[in-house]
PDB file of C-alpha atoms and ligand atoms in Angstrom:
ATOM      1  CA  MET A 190      55.194 118.739  76.970  1.00 46.00           C
ATOM      2  CA  THR A 191      55.395 122.384  77.921  1.00 51.00           C
ATOM      3  CA  HIS A 192      58.579 122.081  80.001  1.00 68.00           C
ATOM      4  CA  PRO A 193      61.048 124.739  78.851  1.00 75.00           C
ATOM      5  CA  LEU A 194      64.042 122.412  79.294  1.00 74.00           C
ATOM      6  CA  LYS A 195      63.833 119.815  76.566  1.00 96.00           C
ATOM      7  CA  THR A 196      67.125 117.977  76.069  1.00 98.00           C
ATOM      8  CA  VAL A 197      68.702 116.004  78.894  1.00 98.00           C
ATOM      9  CA  LEU A 198      72.133 114.342  78.884  1.00 98.00           C
ATOM     10  CA  VAL A 199      72.373 111.397  81.290  1.00 99.00           C
ATOM     11  CA  THR A 200      75.814 109.960  82.040  1.00 99.00           C
ATOM     12  CA  GLY A 201      76.060 106.271  82.906  1.00 98.00           C
ATOM     13  CA  ALA A 202      72.803 105.269  81.217  1.00 99.00           C
ATOM     14  CA  THR A 203      73.858 101.689  80.416  1.00 98.00           C
ATOM     15  CA  ALA A 204      72.755 100.308  83.798  1.00 98.00           C
ATOM     16  CA  GLY A 205      71.085 101.045  87.124  1.00 98.00           C
ATOM     17  CA  PHE A 206      69.957 104.578  87.934  1.00 98.00           C
ATOM     18  CA  GLY A 207      71.025 106.129  84.621  1.00 98.00           C
ATOM     19  CA  HIS A 208      69.133 103.529  82.599  1.00 98.00           C
ATOM     20  CA  ALA A 209      65.963 104.050  84.661  1.00 98.00           C
ATOM     21  CA  ILE A 210      66.334 107.855  84.562  1.00 99.00           C
ATOM     22  CA  ALA A 211      66.759 107.857  80.763  1.00 98.00           C
ATOM     23  CA  LEU A 212      63.660 105.717  80.194  1.00 98.00           C
ATOM     24  CA  ARG A 213      61.594 107.716  82.667  1.00 98.00           C
ATOM     25  CA  LEU A 214      62.524 111.078  81.170  1.00 98.00           C
ATOM     26  CA  VAL A 215      61.733 109.940  77.619  1.00 98.00           C
ATOM     27  CA  LYS A 216      58.359 108.793  78.954  1.00 98.00           C
ATOM     28  CA  ASP A 217      57.921 112.243  80.528  1.00 97.00           C
ATOM     29  CA  GLY A 218      58.460 113.893  77.132  1.00 97.00           C
ATOM     30  CA  PHE A 219      62.141 114.898  77.254  1.00 98.00           C
ATOM     31  CA  ARG A 220      64.714 114.180  74.559  1.00 98.00           C
ATOM     32  CA  VAL A 221      67.501 112.181  76.186  1.00 98.00           C
ATOM     33  CA  ILE A 222      71.154 111.758  75.244  1.00 98.00           C
ATOM     34  CA  ALA A 223      72.150 108.510  76.932  1.00 99.00           C
ATOM     35  CA  THR A 224      75.883 108.043  77.515  1.00 99.00           C
ATOM     36  CA  GLY A 225      78.205 105.362  78.855  1.00 98.00           C
ATOM     37  CA  ARG A 226      81.042 103.143  77.712  1.00 98.00           C
ATOM     38  CA  ARG A 227      79.056 100.045  76.620  1.00 98.00           C
ATOM     39  CA  LEU A 228      77.652 100.934  73.212  1.00 98.00           C
ATOM     40  CA  GLU A 229      75.629  97.727  72.791  1.00 98.00           C
ATOM     41  CA  ARG A 230      73.718  98.593  75.972  1.00 98.00           C
ATOM     42  CA  LEU A 231      73.074 102.117  74.692  1.00 98.00           C
ATOM     43  CA  ASP A 232      71.812 100.755  71.374  1.00 98.00           C
ATOM     44  CA  ALA A 233      69.449  98.385  73.192  1.00 98.00           C
ATOM     45  CA  LEU A 234      68.202 101.294  75.287  1.00 98.00           C
ATOM     46  CA  ALA A 235      67.628 103.373  72.153  1.00 98.00           C
ATOM     47  CA  LYS A 236      65.579 100.539  70.637  1.00 98.00           C
ATOM     48  CA  GLU A 237      63.452 100.413  73.769  1.00 98.00           C
ATOM     49  CA  ALA A 238      63.021 104.189  74.146  1.00 98.00           C
ATOM     50  CA  GLY A 239      62.494 105.226  70.508  1.00 98.00           C
ATOM     51  CA  GLU A 240      63.566 108.278  68.535  1.00 97.00           C
ATOM     52  CA  ASN A 241      63.676 110.669  71.487  1.00 98.00           C
ATOM     53  CA  LEU A 242      66.749 108.904  72.866  1.00 98.00           C
ATOM     54  CA  LEU A 243      70.187 109.364  71.340  1.00 98.00           C
ATOM     55  CA  PRO A 244      72.808 106.753  72.284  1.00 98.00           C
ATOM     56  CA  PHE A 245      76.224 108.429  72.605  1.00 98.00           C
ATOM     57  CA  GLN A 246      79.314 106.530  73.693  1.00 98.00           C
ATOM     58  CA  LEU A 247      81.323 108.488  76.256  1.00 98.00           C
ATOM     59  CA  ASP A 248      83.966 107.387  78.742  1.00 99.00           C
ATOM     60  CA  MET A 249      83.990 109.906  81.598  1.00 99.00           C
ATOM     61  CA  THR A 250      87.728 109.359  82.081  1.00 98.00           C
ATOM     62  CA  ASP A 251      88.463 110.326  78.441  1.00 98.00           C
ATOM     63  CA  LEU A 252      88.851 114.016  79.159  1.00 98.00           C
ATOM     64  CA  ASP A 253      89.406 115.002  75.521  1.00 98.00           C
ATOM     65  CA  ALA A 254      86.045 113.447  74.605  1.00 98.00           C
ATOM     66  CA  VAL A 255      84.329 115.036  77.616  1.00 98.00           C
ATOM     67  CA  LYS A 256      85.783 118.476  76.874  1.00 98.00           C
ATOM     68  CA  ALA A 257      84.732 118.186  73.192  1.00 98.00           C
ATOM     69  CA  LEU A 258      81.073 118.322  74.281  1.00 98.00           C
ATOM     70  CA  PRO A 259      78.642 119.709  73.238  1.00 98.00           C
ATOM     71  CA  GLY A 260      80.254 120.275  69.797  1.00 98.00           C
ATOM     72  CA  SER A 261      80.775 116.544  69.210  1.00 98.00           C
ATOM     73  CA  LEU A 262      77.053 115.792  69.554  1.00 98.00           C
ATOM     74  CA  PRO A 263      75.065 115.443  66.306  1.00 98.00           C
ATOM     75  CA  GLN A 264      73.286 118.479  64.836  1.00 97.00           C
ATOM     76  CA  GLY A 265      69.995 119.071  66.593  1.00 96.00           C
ATOM     77  CA  TRP A 266      71.281 117.590  69.878  1.00 98.00           C
ATOM     78  CA  GLN A 267      73.943 120.149  70.801  1.00 98.00           C
ATOM     79  CA  GLN A 268      71.785 122.268  73.070  1.00 98.00           C
ATOM     80  CA  VAL A 269      71.849 120.345  76.337  1.00 98.00           C
ATOM     81  CA  ASP A 270      69.347 121.879  78.767  1.00 98.00           C
ATOM     82  CA  VAL A 271      69.756 119.412  81.623  1.00 98.00           C
ATOM     83  CA  LEU A 272      72.870 117.506  82.682  1.00 98.00           C
ATOM     84  CA  ILE A 273      72.441 114.473  84.914  1.00 98.00           C
ATOM     85  CA  ASN A 274      75.800 113.569  86.423  1.00 99.00           C
ATOM     86  CA  ASN A 275      75.082 109.952  87.277  1.00 99.00           C
ATOM     87  CA  ALA A 276      78.070 107.911  86.010  1.00 99.00           C
ATOM     88  CA  GLY A 277      80.155 106.789  88.930  1.00 98.00           C
ATOM     89  CA  LEU A 278      81.429 103.841  90.860  1.00 98.00           C
ATOM     90  CA  ALA A 279      82.781 102.485  94.092  1.00 98.00           C
ATOM     91  CA  LEU A 280      85.639  99.976  94.011  1.00 98.00           C
ATOM     92  CA  GLY A 281      86.321  97.754  97.014  1.00 97.00           C
ATOM     93  CA  LEU A 282      85.460  97.917 100.695  1.00 97.00           C
ATOM     94  CA  GLU A 283      88.973  97.449 102.051  1.00 98.00           C
ATOM     95  CA  LYS A 284      90.508  99.609 104.750  1.00 98.00           C
ATOM     96  CA  ALA A 285      92.314 102.657 103.364  1.00 98.00           C
ATOM     97  CA  TRP A 286      95.770 101.131 103.765  1.00 98.00           C
ATOM     98  CA  GLU A 287      94.739  97.901 102.019  1.00 98.00           C
ATOM     99  CA  THR A 288      93.182  99.399  98.896  1.00 97.00           C
ATOM    100  CA  LYS A 289      94.655  99.389  95.412  1.00 97.00           C
ATOM    101  CA  PRO A 290      95.945 102.828  94.324  1.00 97.00           C
ATOM    102  CA  ALA A 291      94.462 102.199  90.861  1.00 98.00           C
ATOM    103  CA  ASP A 292      90.986 101.826  92.412  1.00 98.00           C
ATOM    104  CA  TRP A 293      91.268 105.186  94.163  1.00 98.00           C
ATOM    105  CA  GLU A 294      92.492 106.797  90.942  1.00 98.00           C
ATOM    106  CA  GLN A 295      89.602 105.308  88.939  1.00 98.00           C
ATOM    107  CA  MET A 296      87.009 106.563  91.437  1.00 98.00           C
ATOM    108  CA  ILE A 297      88.508 110.062  91.512  1.00 99.00           C
ATOM    109  CA  ALA A 298      88.839 110.147  87.695  1.00 99.00           C
ATOM    110  CA  THR A 299      85.196 109.152  87.187  1.00 99.00           C
ATOM    111  CA  ASN A 300      83.285 110.541  90.189  1.00 99.00           C
ATOM    112  CA  VAL A 301      85.213 113.808  90.518  1.00 99.00           C
ATOM    113  CA  THR A 302      87.311 114.773  87.477  1.00 99.00           C
ATOM    114  CA  GLY A 303      84.899 113.462  84.836  1.00 99.00           C
ATOM    115  CA  LEU A 304      81.928 115.037  86.601  1.00 99.00           C
ATOM    116  CA  VAL A 305      83.658 118.399  86.931  1.00 98.00           C
ATOM    117  CA  GLU A 306      84.819 118.434  83.323  1.00 99.00           C
ATOM    118  CA  ILE A 307      81.450 117.550  81.786  1.00 99.00           C
ATOM    119  CA  THR A 308      79.825 120.198  83.963  1.00 99.00           C
ATOM    120  CA  ARG A 309      82.390 122.721  82.765  1.00 98.00           C
ATOM    121  CA  ALA A 310      81.697 121.669  79.155  1.00 98.00           C
ATOM    122  CA  LEU A 311      77.913 122.042  79.322  1.00 98.00           C
ATOM    123  CA  LEU A 312      77.308 124.771  81.889  1.00 98.00           C
ATOM    124  CA  PRO A 313      78.357 127.784  79.743  1.00 98.00           C
ATOM    125  CA  GLY A 314      75.574 127.023  77.228  1.00 98.00           C
ATOM    126  CA  MET A 315      72.999 126.908  80.011  1.00 98.00           C
ATOM    127  CA  VAL A 316      74.249 130.180  81.481  1.00 98.00           C
ATOM    128  CA  GLU A 317      74.245 131.844  78.058  1.00 98.00           C
ATOM    129  CA  ARG A 318      70.638 130.760  77.455  1.00 97.00           C
ATOM    130  CA  ASN A 319      69.791 131.569  81.092  1.00 98.00           C
ATOM    131  CA  ALA A 320      68.011 128.213  81.410  1.00 97.00           C
ATOM    132  CA  GLY A 321      69.191 124.839  82.611  1.00 98.00           C
ATOM    133  CA  HIS A 322      69.594 122.334  85.401  1.00 98.00           C
ATOM    134  CA  VAL A 323      72.514 120.245  86.639  1.00 98.00           C
ATOM    135  CA  ILE A 324      71.544 117.236  88.755  1.00 99.00           C
ATOM    136  CA  SER A 325      74.285 115.113  90.299  1.00 99.00           C
ATOM    137  CA  LEU A 326      74.171 111.742  92.005  1.00 99.00           C
ATOM    138  CA  GLY A 327      75.989 112.039  95.284  1.00 98.00           C
ATOM    139  CA  SER A 328      75.509 109.455  98.013  1.00 98.00           C
ATOM    140  CA  THR A 329      74.836 109.107 101.712  1.00 98.00           C
ATOM    141  CA  ALA A 330      78.459 107.871 101.671  1.00 98.00           C
ATOM    142  CA  GLY A 331      79.370 111.527 101.161  1.00 98.00           C
ATOM    143  CA  ILE A 332      77.544 112.453 104.369  1.00 98.00           C
ATOM    144  CA  TYR A 333      78.022 109.507 106.755  1.00 97.00           C
ATOM    145  CA  PRO A 334      81.387 107.739 106.960  1.00 97.00           C
ATOM    146  CA  TYR A 335      81.549 103.928 107.108  1.00 96.00           C
ATOM    147  CA  PRO A 336      84.456 101.480 107.114  1.00 96.00           C
ATOM    148  CA  GLY A 337      85.733 100.855 103.602  1.00 97.00           C
ATOM    149  CA  ALA A 338      84.106 103.933 102.064  1.00 98.00           C
ATOM    150  CA  ASN A 339      87.335 105.982 102.296  1.00 98.00           C
ATOM    151  CA  VAL A 340      87.867 107.519  98.837  1.00 98.00           C
ATOM    152  CA  TYR A 341      84.415 106.633  97.487  1.00 98.00           C
ATOM    153  CA  GLY A 342      82.731 108.583 100.309  1.00 98.00           C
ATOM    154  CA  ALA A 343      85.160 111.443  99.823  1.00 98.00           C
ATOM    155  CA  THR A 344      84.344 111.686  96.094  1.00 99.00           C
ATOM    156  CA  LYS A 345      80.648 111.946  96.969  1.00 99.00           C
ATOM    157  CA  ALA A 346      81.318 114.611  99.623  1.00 98.00           C
ATOM    158  CA  PHE A 347      83.087 116.491  96.833  1.00 99.00           C
ATOM    159  CA  VAL A 348      79.984 116.186  94.650  1.00 99.00           C
ATOM    160  CA  ASP A 349      77.804 117.580  97.449  1.00 98.00           C
ATOM    161  CA  GLN A 350      79.980 120.636  98.017  1.00 98.00           C
ATOM    162  CA  PHE A 351      80.581 121.174  94.288  1.00 98.00           C
ATOM    163  CA  MET A 352      76.828 121.342  93.730  1.00 98.00           C
ATOM    164  CA  ARG A 353      76.344 123.731  96.660  1.00 98.00           C
ATOM    165  CA  ASN A 354      79.111 125.953  95.305  1.00 98.00           C
ATOM    166  CA  LEU A 355      77.565 125.862  91.830  1.00 98.00           C
ATOM    167  CA  ARG A 356      74.378 127.212  93.409  1.00 98.00           C
ATOM    168  CA  SER A 357      76.380 130.137  94.763  1.00 98.00           C
ATOM    169  CA  ASP A 358      77.897 130.892  91.384  1.00 98.00           C
ATOM    170  CA  LEU A 359      74.521 130.517  89.660  1.00 98.00           C
ATOM    171  CA  LEU A 360      72.723 132.984  91.898  1.00 98.00           C
ATOM    172  CA  GLY A 361      71.033 135.429  89.534  1.00 98.00           C
ATOM    173  CA  LYS A 362      70.767 132.876  86.707  1.00 98.00           C
ATOM    174  CA  GLN A 363      67.809 130.656  85.839  1.00 98.00           C
ATOM    175  CA  VAL A 364      70.033 127.573  86.066  1.00 98.00           C
ATOM    176  CA  ARG A 365      69.299 125.118  88.852  1.00 98.00           C
ATOM    177  CA  ALA A 366      71.679 122.743  90.661  1.00 98.00           C
ATOM    178  CA  THR A 367      70.671 119.690  92.698  1.00 98.00           C
ATOM    179  CA  ASN A 368      72.500 116.918  94.512  1.00 98.00           C
ATOM    180  CA  ILE A 369      70.594 113.667  95.089  1.00 99.00           C
ATOM    181  CA  ALA A 370      72.247 111.503  97.752  1.00 98.00           C
ATOM    182  CA  PRO A 371      70.767 107.999  98.003  1.00 98.00           C
ATOM    183  CA  GLY A 372      71.608 105.291 100.503  1.00 98.00           C
ATOM    184  CA  LEU A 373      71.301 101.546  99.943  1.00 98.00           C
ATOM    185  CA  CYS A 374      69.979 100.909  96.448  1.00 98.00           C
ATOM    186  CA  GLY A 375      69.581  97.564  94.706  1.00 97.00           C
ATOM    187  CA  GLY A 376      68.624  96.629  91.147  1.00 97.00           C
ATOM    188  CA  SER A 377      71.798  98.148  89.723  1.00 98.00           C
ATOM    189  CA  GLU A 378      75.314  96.891  89.019  1.00 98.00           C
ATOM    190  CA  PHE A 379      76.839  99.049  91.756  1.00 98.00           C
ATOM    191  CA  SER A 380      77.710  96.247  94.197  1.00 97.00           C
ATOM    192  CA  GLN A 381      78.875  93.837  91.471  1.00 97.00           C
ATOM    193  CA  VAL A 382      81.256  96.540  90.270  1.00 98.00           C
ATOM    194  CA  ARG A 383      82.332  97.326  93.829  1.00 98.00           C
ATOM    195  CA  LEU A 384      82.877  93.768  95.043  1.00 97.00           C
ATOM    196  CA  GLY A 385      83.695  92.077  91.720  1.00 96.00           C
ATOM    197  CA  ASP A 386      81.614  89.067  92.752  1.00 95.00           C
ATOM    198  CA  ASP A 387      77.933  88.394  91.982  1.00 95.00           C
ATOM    199  CA  ALA A 388      77.324  86.206  95.062  1.00 96.00           C
ATOM    200  CA  LYS A 389      78.882  88.753  97.449  1.00 95.00           C
ATOM    201  CA  ALA A 390      76.897  91.530  95.766  1.00 96.00           C
ATOM    202  CA  ALA A 391      73.638  89.590  96.157  1.00 96.00           C
ATOM    203  CA  ALA A 392      74.437  88.882  99.842  1.00 95.00           C
ATOM    204  CA  PHE A 393      74.804  92.613 100.405  1.00 93.00           C
ATOM    205  CA  TYR A 394      71.038  93.044  99.868  1.00 96.00           C
ATOM    206  CA  ASP A 395      70.025  89.911 101.766  1.00 96.00           C
ATOM    207  CA  LYS A 396      66.895  90.497 103.896  1.00 96.00           C
ATOM    208  CA  THR A 397      66.667  94.161 102.879  1.00 97.00           C
ATOM    209  CA  LYS A 398      64.168  96.118 100.819  1.00 97.00           C
ATOM    210  CA  PRO A 399      66.518  98.634  99.203  1.00 98.00           C
ATOM    211  CA  LEU A 400      65.730 101.649  97.061  1.00 98.00           C
ATOM    212  CA  LEU A 401      65.394 100.786  93.372  1.00 98.00           C
ATOM    213  CA  PRO A 402      66.614 102.653  90.275  1.00 98.00           C
ATOM    214  CA  GLU A 403      62.986 103.557  89.539  1.00 98.00           C
ATOM    215  CA  ASP A 404      62.821 105.368  92.920  1.00 98.00           C
ATOM    216  CA  ILE A 405      65.805 107.475  91.900  1.00 98.00           C
ATOM    217  CA  ALA A 406      64.245 108.121  88.470  1.00 99.00           C
ATOM    218  CA  GLU A 407      61.012 109.219  90.169  1.00 98.00           C
ATOM    219  CA  THR A 408      62.987 111.652  92.344  1.00 99.00           C
ATOM    220  CA  VAL A 409      64.858 113.098  89.363  1.00 98.00           C
ATOM    221  CA  ALA A 410      61.590 113.477  87.437  1.00 98.00           C
ATOM    222  CA  TRP A 411      60.027 115.325  90.399  1.00 98.00           C
ATOM    223  CA  VAL A 412      62.997 117.664  90.915  1.00 98.00           C
ATOM    224  CA  LEU A 413      62.949 118.507  87.211  1.00 98.00           C
ATOM    225  CA  LYS A 414      59.245 119.170  86.878  1.00 96.00           C
ATOM    226  CA  LEU A 415      59.047 121.644  89.747  1.00 97.00           C
ATOM    227  CA  PRO A 416      58.380 125.202  88.560  1.00 96.00           C
ATOM    228  CA  PRO A 417      61.512 127.115  87.489  1.00 95.00           C
ATOM    229  CA  HIS A 418      61.533 129.263  90.648  1.00 97.00           C
ATOM    230  CA  VAL A 419      62.017 126.171  92.847  1.00 98.00           C
ATOM    231  CA  ASN A 420      65.528 124.769  93.332  1.00 98.00           C
ATOM    232  CA  ILE A 421      65.978 121.583  95.325  1.00 98.00           C
ATOM    233  CA  ASN A 422      69.525 121.892  96.668  1.00 98.00           C
ATOM    234  CA  GLN A 423      69.963 118.445  98.149  1.00 98.00           C
ATOM    235  CA  ILE A 424      67.932 115.299  98.685  1.00 98.00           C
ATOM    236  CA  GLU A 425      69.131 112.631 101.096  1.00 98.00           C
ATOM    237  CA  MET A 426      67.133 109.419 100.673  1.00 98.00           C
ATOM    238  CA  MET A 427      67.367 105.947 102.164  1.00 98.00           C
ATOM    239  CA  PRO A 428      65.233 102.831 102.125  1.00 97.00           C
ATOM    240  CA  THR A 429      63.097 102.566 105.246  1.00 97.00           C
ATOM    241  CA  CYS A 430      65.209  99.589 106.314  1.00 97.00           C
ATOM    242  CA  GLN A 431      68.326 101.780 106.590  1.00 97.00           C
ATOM    243  CA  ALA A 432      69.265 104.571 109.023  1.00 96.00           C
ATOM    244  CA  SER A 433      72.319 106.225 110.444  1.00 94.00           C
ATOM    245  CA  ALA A 434      72.320 104.446 113.803  1.00 90.00           C
ATOM    246  CA  GLY A 435      74.987 105.955 116.006  1.00 88.00           C
ATOM    247  CA  LEU A 436      78.737 106.147 116.292  1.00 91.00           C
ATOM    248  CA  ALA A 437      80.796 103.007 116.824  1.00 90.00           C
ATOM    249  CA  VAL A 438      83.024 102.653 119.894  1.00 93.00           C
ATOM    250  CA  ASP A 439      86.037 100.355 120.134  1.00 92.00           C
ATOM    251  CA  ARG A 440      85.898  98.720 123.599  1.00 94.00           C
ATOM    252  CA  SER A 441      88.968  96.566 123.160  1.00 94.00           C
ATOM    253  CA  MET A 442      91.494  99.168 124.413  1.00 90.00           C
ATOM    254  CA  ALA A 443      90.532  99.608 128.070  1.00 84.00           C
TER     255      ALA A 443
HETATM  256  N1  LIG B 687      73.525 101.793  94.036  1.00 56.45           N
HETATM  257  C1  LIG B 687      73.709 102.476  95.153  1.00 56.45           C
HETATM  258  O1  LIG B 687      73.528 101.944  96.257  1.00 56.45           O
HETATM  259  C2  LIG B 687      74.108 103.929  95.091  1.00 56.45           C
HETATM  260  C3  LIG B 687      73.872 104.707  96.231  1.00 56.45           C
HETATM  261  C4  LIG B 687      74.223 106.053  96.201  1.00 56.45           C
HETATM  262  C5  LIG B 687      74.774 106.607  95.071  1.00 56.45           C
HETATM  263  N2  LIG B 687      75.009 105.836  93.973  1.00 56.45           N
HETATM  264  C6  LIG B 687      75.613 106.508  92.802  1.00 56.45           C
HETATM  265  O2  LIG B 687      74.665 106.527  91.757  1.00 56.45           O
HETATM  266  C7  LIG B 687      75.319 106.467  90.488  1.00 56.45           C
HETATM  267  C8  LIG B 687      74.764 105.312  89.685  1.00 56.45           C
HETATM  268  O3  LIG B 687      74.946 104.112  90.399  1.00 56.45           O
HETATM  269  P1  LIG B 687      74.232 102.745  90.007  1.00 56.45           P
HETATM  270  O4  LIG B 687      73.839 102.097  91.287  1.00 56.45           O
HETATM  271  O5  LIG B 687      73.226 102.956  88.955  1.00 56.45           O
HETATM  272  O6  LIG B 687      75.510 101.921  89.447  1.00 56.45           O
HETATM  273  P2  LIG B 687      75.681 101.000  88.141  1.00 56.45           P
HETATM  274  O7  LIG B 687      74.474 100.146  87.912  1.00 56.45           O
HETATM  275  O8  LIG B 687      77.002 100.311  88.322  1.00 56.45           O
HETATM  276  O9  LIG B 687      75.768 102.049  86.952  1.00 56.45           O
HETATM  277  C9  LIG B 687      76.875 102.904  86.835  1.00 56.45           C
HETATM  278  C10 LIG B 687      76.858 103.580  85.477  1.00 56.45           C
HETATM  279  O10 LIG B 687      78.008 104.428  85.406  1.00 56.45           O
HETATM  280  C11 LIG B 687      78.667 104.188  84.195  1.00 56.45           C
HETATM  281  N3  LIG B 687      80.106 104.426  84.279  1.00 56.45           N
HETATM  282  C12 LIG B 687      80.999 103.942  85.183  1.00 56.45           C
HETATM  283  N4  LIG B 687      82.239 104.352  84.866  1.00 56.45           N
HETATM  284  C13 LIG B 687      82.123 105.098  83.732  1.00 56.45           C
HETATM  285  C14 LIG B 687      83.039 105.777  82.893  1.00 56.45           C
HETATM  286  N5  LIG B 687      84.378 105.778  83.121  1.00 56.45           N
HETATM  287  N6  LIG B 687      82.571 106.433  81.811  1.00 56.45           N
HETATM  288  C15 LIG B 687      81.239 106.443  81.538  1.00 56.45           C
HETATM  289  N7  LIG B 687      80.327 105.811  82.281  1.00 56.45           N
HETATM  290  C16 LIG B 687      80.778 105.145  83.366  1.00 56.45           C
HETATM  291  C17 LIG B 687      78.354 102.736  83.821  1.00 56.45           C
HETATM  292  O11 LIG B 687      78.376 102.604  82.410  1.00 56.45           O
HETATM  293  P3  LIG B 687      79.503 101.828  81.566  1.00 56.45           P
HETATM  294  O12 LIG B 687      80.080 100.778  82.450  1.00 56.45           O
HETATM  295  O13 LIG B 687      78.753 101.271  80.378  1.00 56.45           O
HETATM  296  O14 LIG B 687      80.450 102.897  81.176  1.00 56.45           O
HETATM  297  C18 LIG B 687      76.929 102.598  84.339  1.00 56.45           C
HETATM  298  O15 LIG B 687      76.015 102.990  83.338  1.00 56.45           O
HETATM  299  C19 LIG B 687      76.817 106.370  90.805  1.00 56.45           C
HETATM  300  O16 LIG B 687      77.386 107.652  90.743  1.00 56.45           O
HETATM  301  C20 LIG B 687      76.841 105.835  92.233  1.00 56.45           C
HETATM  302  O17 LIG B 687      78.013 106.198  92.901  1.00 56.45           O
HETATM  303  C21 LIG B 687      74.669 104.516  93.956  1.00 56.45           C
END
């Protein structure tokens, strides 16, 4: 491979998008540091991907561990050229006043604080080398509100604006910043984690043809392989069976 950016760190590579992205990028010739909390999943991924994938256990809410990067990575893996901020979660679909405070805290700690801190840990190296790329997984939930998205949607709106602001700071540097905002996506653990119930999660995708993790991996691979003078700022993507279809009106008050 002739791509100048060689080593990619993917957060949340134990399932869903991150897993598919890690496998795809190894196939495309990158060296991939695959992170997440479940080490056995990372080890299985490493077996599947081969020597160009390094499994590295990392909890995004353990800020000491996040801030210790890249120095805590093994020798030969400390130069991270590309950061893929994928780890994240939604918890619950309750109305704002019915949610558990701990769920909001967990979403903010992972989707916002963890993402910001790992970016802060790895960005200086990219700027110093004047080469790099930060790709974050936002969501259409950060663009279009829907009932029950409350803090989850707000964390993803944060990701969108954080990435746009990074672009402003990075003007003049050969470091790119991209936000990918998908809509309905199946084939991952997202809805099981959100709803805590396999049957409810399966029903969520009933009679739909959602995006798949491989579609997200394909998009990441494309964004990355564009020539260095091309920066994709934001990609909003949905399955064809989904659209933003108008504002809701409550007609019970007249
Ligand atoms: N699926 C969708 O419909 C959809 C749509 C738009 C955006 N997204 C976003 O895309 C990203 C990936 O979603 P997905 O569908 O692939 O979900 P997923 O299958 O549930 O995967 C989430 C990944 O994040 C990791 N993770 C969660 N909390 C973590 C923590 N504290 N520390 C480290 N890793 C953590 C999980 O690993 P461990 O549990 O092993 O730590 C897992 O690998 C998320 O940011 C999500 O918000 C998803």
